[in-house]
Amino acid sequence: MQKELDLTTSHHKILLTISYLNGLKLYPLPEGVYRILIGDVSDEIIIYKDCPTYGTLISFNSKKVSRYIMMLCRYGYLGKKYDEKTNELYLEVTPKGDIASKKYFKRYQGSLKKKTPKGKPVIVKID
């Protein structure tokens, strides 16, 4: 019998990110989740700056986010959705993951403080 996964704040932030995107009928790859969580300011990602978890895990690397996602899939919090056009499997929150995500967000909504995102300008002109 498999033990239940003890979800950390980081697990919940990943679930919240994917749940937010799924709510917009969007399905990310792990790389997309990672780039939102670190607060990537590229044109492709900055449009998701209203995501409650945007820029909240700036210390994570993509490999760490992928490991967390793999565990969430293994324990049934995340599933995969196939897209014929790209021939890729994209992430979607399962009903189990949705319940966990909503429960966490309701309780800890105020603790989702954004940190300074990576990609900030390194040279600026100040008058």
C-alpha atoms as a printed R data frame, in Angstrom:
    type eleno elety resid chain resno       x      y       z
1   ATOM     1    CA   MET     A     1   0.000  0.000   0.000
2   ATOM     2    CA   GLN     A     2   1.376  3.384  -1.047
3   ATOM     3    CA   LYS     A     3   1.670  6.097   1.604
4   ATOM     4    CA   GLU     A     4   0.061  9.453   0.970
5   ATOM     5    CA   LEU     A     5   2.311 12.315  -0.128
6   ATOM     6    CA   ASP     A     6   2.847 14.965   2.553
7   ATOM     7    CA   LEU     A     7   2.302 18.131   0.509
8   ATOM     8    CA   THR     A     8   4.686 21.007   1.192
9   ATOM     9    CA   THR     A     9   4.128 24.675   0.399
10  ATOM    10    CA   SER     A    10   6.113 24.158  -2.811
11  ATOM    11    CA   HIS     A    11   3.841 21.288  -3.893
12  ATOM    12    CA   HIS     A    12   0.832 23.525  -3.299
13  ATOM    13    CA   LYS     A    13   2.343 26.406  -5.281
14  ATOM    14    CA   ILE     A    14   2.889 24.071  -8.227
15  ATOM    15    CA   LEU     A    15  -0.694 22.787  -7.945
16  ATOM    16    CA   LEU     A    16  -2.033 26.347  -7.716
17  ATOM    17    CA   THR     A    17  -0.059 27.386 -10.804
18  ATOM    18    CA   ILE     A    18  -1.368 24.504 -12.906
19  ATOM    19    CA   SER     A    19  -4.888 24.937 -11.521
20  ATOM    20    CA   TYR     A    20  -4.816 28.647 -12.430
21  ATOM    21    CA   LEU     A    21  -3.737 27.840 -15.991
22  ATOM    22    CA   ASN     A    22  -6.254 25.000 -16.328
23  ATOM    23    CA   GLY     A    23  -8.959 27.461 -15.236
24  ATOM    24    CA   LEU     A    24  -8.006 29.518 -18.301
25  ATOM    25    CA   LYS     A    25  -8.222 26.335 -20.448
26  ATOM    26    CA   LEU     A    26  -4.404 26.308 -20.700
27  ATOM    27    CA   TYR     A    27  -2.225 23.270 -20.075
28  ATOM    28    CA   PRO     A    28   1.483 23.747 -19.324
29  ATOM    29    CA   LEU     A    29   4.608 21.689 -19.657
30  ATOM    30    CA   PRO     A    30   6.792 21.526 -16.517
31  ATOM    31    CA   GLU     A    31   9.035 24.206 -18.058
32  ATOM    32    CA   GLY     A    32   6.101 26.615 -18.261
33  ATOM    33    CA   VAL     A    33   5.224 26.003 -14.605
34  ATOM    34    CA   TYR     A    34   8.848 26.590 -13.631
35  ATOM    35    CA   ARG     A    35   9.043 29.850 -15.573
36  ATOM    36    CA   ILE     A    36   5.898 31.211 -13.906
37  ATOM    37    CA   LEU     A    37   7.128 30.237 -10.451
38  ATOM    38    CA   ILE     A    38  10.476 31.996 -10.886
39  ATOM    39    CA   GLY     A    39   8.778 35.092 -12.270
40  ATOM    40    CA   ASP     A    40  10.221 34.935 -15.771
41  ATOM    41    CA   VAL     A    41   9.725 38.299 -17.494
42  ATOM    42    CA   SER     A    42   9.883 37.051 -21.094
43  ATOM    43    CA   ASP     A    43   6.975 37.986 -23.393
44  ATOM    44    CA   GLU     A    44   5.657 34.414 -23.327
45  ATOM    45    CA   ILE     A    45   5.413 34.257 -19.515
46  ATOM    46    CA   ILE     A    46   4.863 37.845 -18.305
47  ATOM    47    CA   ILE     A    47   1.252 37.634 -19.488
48  ATOM    48    CA   TYR     A    48   0.658 35.256 -16.537
49  ATOM    49    CA   LYS     A    49   1.909 37.732 -13.920
50  ATOM    50    CA   ASP     A    50  -1.588 37.753 -12.379
51  ATOM    51    CA   CYS     A    51  -1.186 34.096 -11.424
52  ATOM    52    CA   PRO     A    52  -1.151 34.036  -7.594
53  ATOM    53    CA   THR     A    53   2.108 32.050  -7.614
54  ATOM    54    CA   TYR     A    54   4.006 34.130 -10.189
55  ATOM    55    CA   GLY     A    55   7.512 34.792  -8.852
56  ATOM    56    CA   THR     A    56   7.005 32.927  -5.558
57  ATOM    57    CA   LEU     A    57   9.681 30.206  -5.966
58  ATOM    58    CA   ILE     A    58  12.621 32.147  -7.382
59  ATOM    59    CA   SER     A    59  15.218 29.916  -5.721
60  ATOM    60    CA   PHE     A    60  14.050 26.744  -7.502
61  ATOM    61    CA   ASN     A    61  15.690 25.365 -10.640
62  ATOM    62    CA   SER     A    62  13.775 23.587 -13.403
63  ATOM    63    CA   LYS     A    63  14.993 20.136 -12.346
64  ATOM    64    CA   LYS     A    64  13.605 20.616  -8.826
65  ATOM    65    CA   VAL     A    65  10.229 21.769 -10.143
66  ATOM    66    CA   SER     A    66  10.134 18.742 -12.480
67  ATOM    67    CA   ARG     A    67  10.786 16.400  -9.535
68  ATOM    68    CA   TYR     A    68   7.944 17.957  -7.554
69  ATOM    69    CA   ILE     A    69   5.642 17.625 -10.570
70  ATOM    70    CA   MET     A    70   6.636 13.970 -10.999
71  ATOM    71    CA   MET     A    71   5.696 13.273  -7.375
72  ATOM    72    CA   LEU     A    72   2.366 15.075  -7.750
73  ATOM    73    CA   CYS     A    73   1.632 12.915 -10.814
74  ATOM    74    CA   ARG     A    74   2.690  9.735  -9.041
75  ATOM    75    CA   TYR     A    75   0.330 10.412  -6.118
76  ATOM    76    CA   GLY     A    76  -2.627 11.388  -8.306
77  ATOM    77    CA   TYR     A    77  -2.699 15.164  -7.816
78  ATOM    78    CA   LEU     A    78  -1.781 15.845 -11.442
79  ATOM    79    CA   GLY     A    79  -2.638 14.109 -14.688
80  ATOM    80    CA   LYS     A    80  -1.492 14.453 -18.279
81  ATOM    81    CA   LYS     A    81  -3.482 15.726 -21.243
82  ATOM    82    CA   TYR     A    82  -2.345 14.817 -24.761
83  ATOM    83    CA   ASP     A    83  -2.278 17.383 -27.568
84  ATOM    84    CA   GLU     A    84  -2.228 15.883 -31.074
85  ATOM    85    CA   LYS     A    85  -0.920 19.100 -32.660
86  ATOM    86    CA   THR     A    86   2.274 19.210 -30.598
87  ATOM    87    CA   ASN     A    87   2.475 15.494 -29.758
88  ATOM    88    CA   GLU     A    88   3.120 16.451 -26.113
89  ATOM    89    CA   LEU     A    89   1.621 15.535 -22.756
90  ATOM    90    CA   TYR     A    90   0.567 18.628 -20.837
91  ATOM    91    CA   LEU     A    91  -0.291 18.951 -17.160
92  ATOM    92    CA   GLU     A    92  -3.750 19.163 -15.676
93  ATOM    93    CA   VAL     A    93  -4.930 19.094 -12.080
94  ATOM    94    CA   THR     A    94  -6.981 16.032 -11.126
95  ATOM    95    CA   PRO     A    95 -10.062 16.297  -8.883
96  ATOM    96    CA   LYS     A    96  -7.846 15.181  -5.959
97  ATOM    97    CA   GLY     A    97  -5.352 17.937  -6.780
98  ATOM    98    CA   ASP     A    98  -8.111 20.514  -7.201
99  ATOM    99    CA   ILE     A    99  -9.474 19.791  -3.724
100 ATOM   100    CA   ALA     A   100  -6.001 20.063  -2.167
101 ATOM   101    CA   SER     A   101  -5.253 23.249  -4.112
102 ATOM   102    CA   LYS     A   102  -8.474 25.029  -3.153
103 ATOM   103    CA   LYS     A   103  -8.165 24.000   0.480
104 ATOM   104    CA   TYR     A   104  -4.612 25.358   0.673
105 ATOM   105    CA   PHE     A   105  -5.357 28.588  -1.217
106 ATOM   106    CA   LYS     A   106  -8.343 29.365   1.008
107 ATOM   107    CA   ARG     A   107  -6.226 28.941   4.141
108 ATOM   108    CA   TYR     A   108  -2.910 30.489   3.049
109 ATOM   109    CA   GLN     A   109  -3.869 33.014   0.374
110 ATOM   110    CA   GLY     A   110  -2.092 35.827   2.237
111 ATOM   111    CA   SER     A   111   1.188 33.911   2.417
112 ATOM   112    CA   LEU     A   112   1.694 33.877  -1.355
113 ATOM   113    CA   LYS     A   113   4.067 36.819  -1.342
114 ATOM   114    CA   LYS     A   114   5.847 37.540  -4.561
115 ATOM   115    CA   LYS     A   115   9.609 37.772  -4.477
116 ATOM   116    CA   THR     A   116  11.828 39.725  -6.843
117 ATOM   117    CA   PRO     A   117  11.618 37.775 -10.097
118 ATOM   118    CA   LYS     A   118  14.635 36.601 -12.058
119 ATOM   119    CA   GLY     A   119  15.205 38.570 -15.214
120 ATOM   120    CA   LYS     A   120  15.213 41.996 -13.589
121 ATOM   121    CA   PRO     A   121  17.131 44.633 -15.533
122 ATOM   122    CA   VAL     A   122  20.822 44.677 -14.719
123 ATOM   123    CA   ILE     A   123  21.471 48.109 -16.220
124 ATOM   124    CA   VAL     A   124  19.023 50.966 -15.893
125 ATOM   125    CA   LYS     A   125  19.188 54.679 -16.565
126 ATOM   126    CA   ILE     A   126  18.262 56.795 -13.567
127 ATOM   127    CA   ASP     A   127  17.845 60.541 -14.044
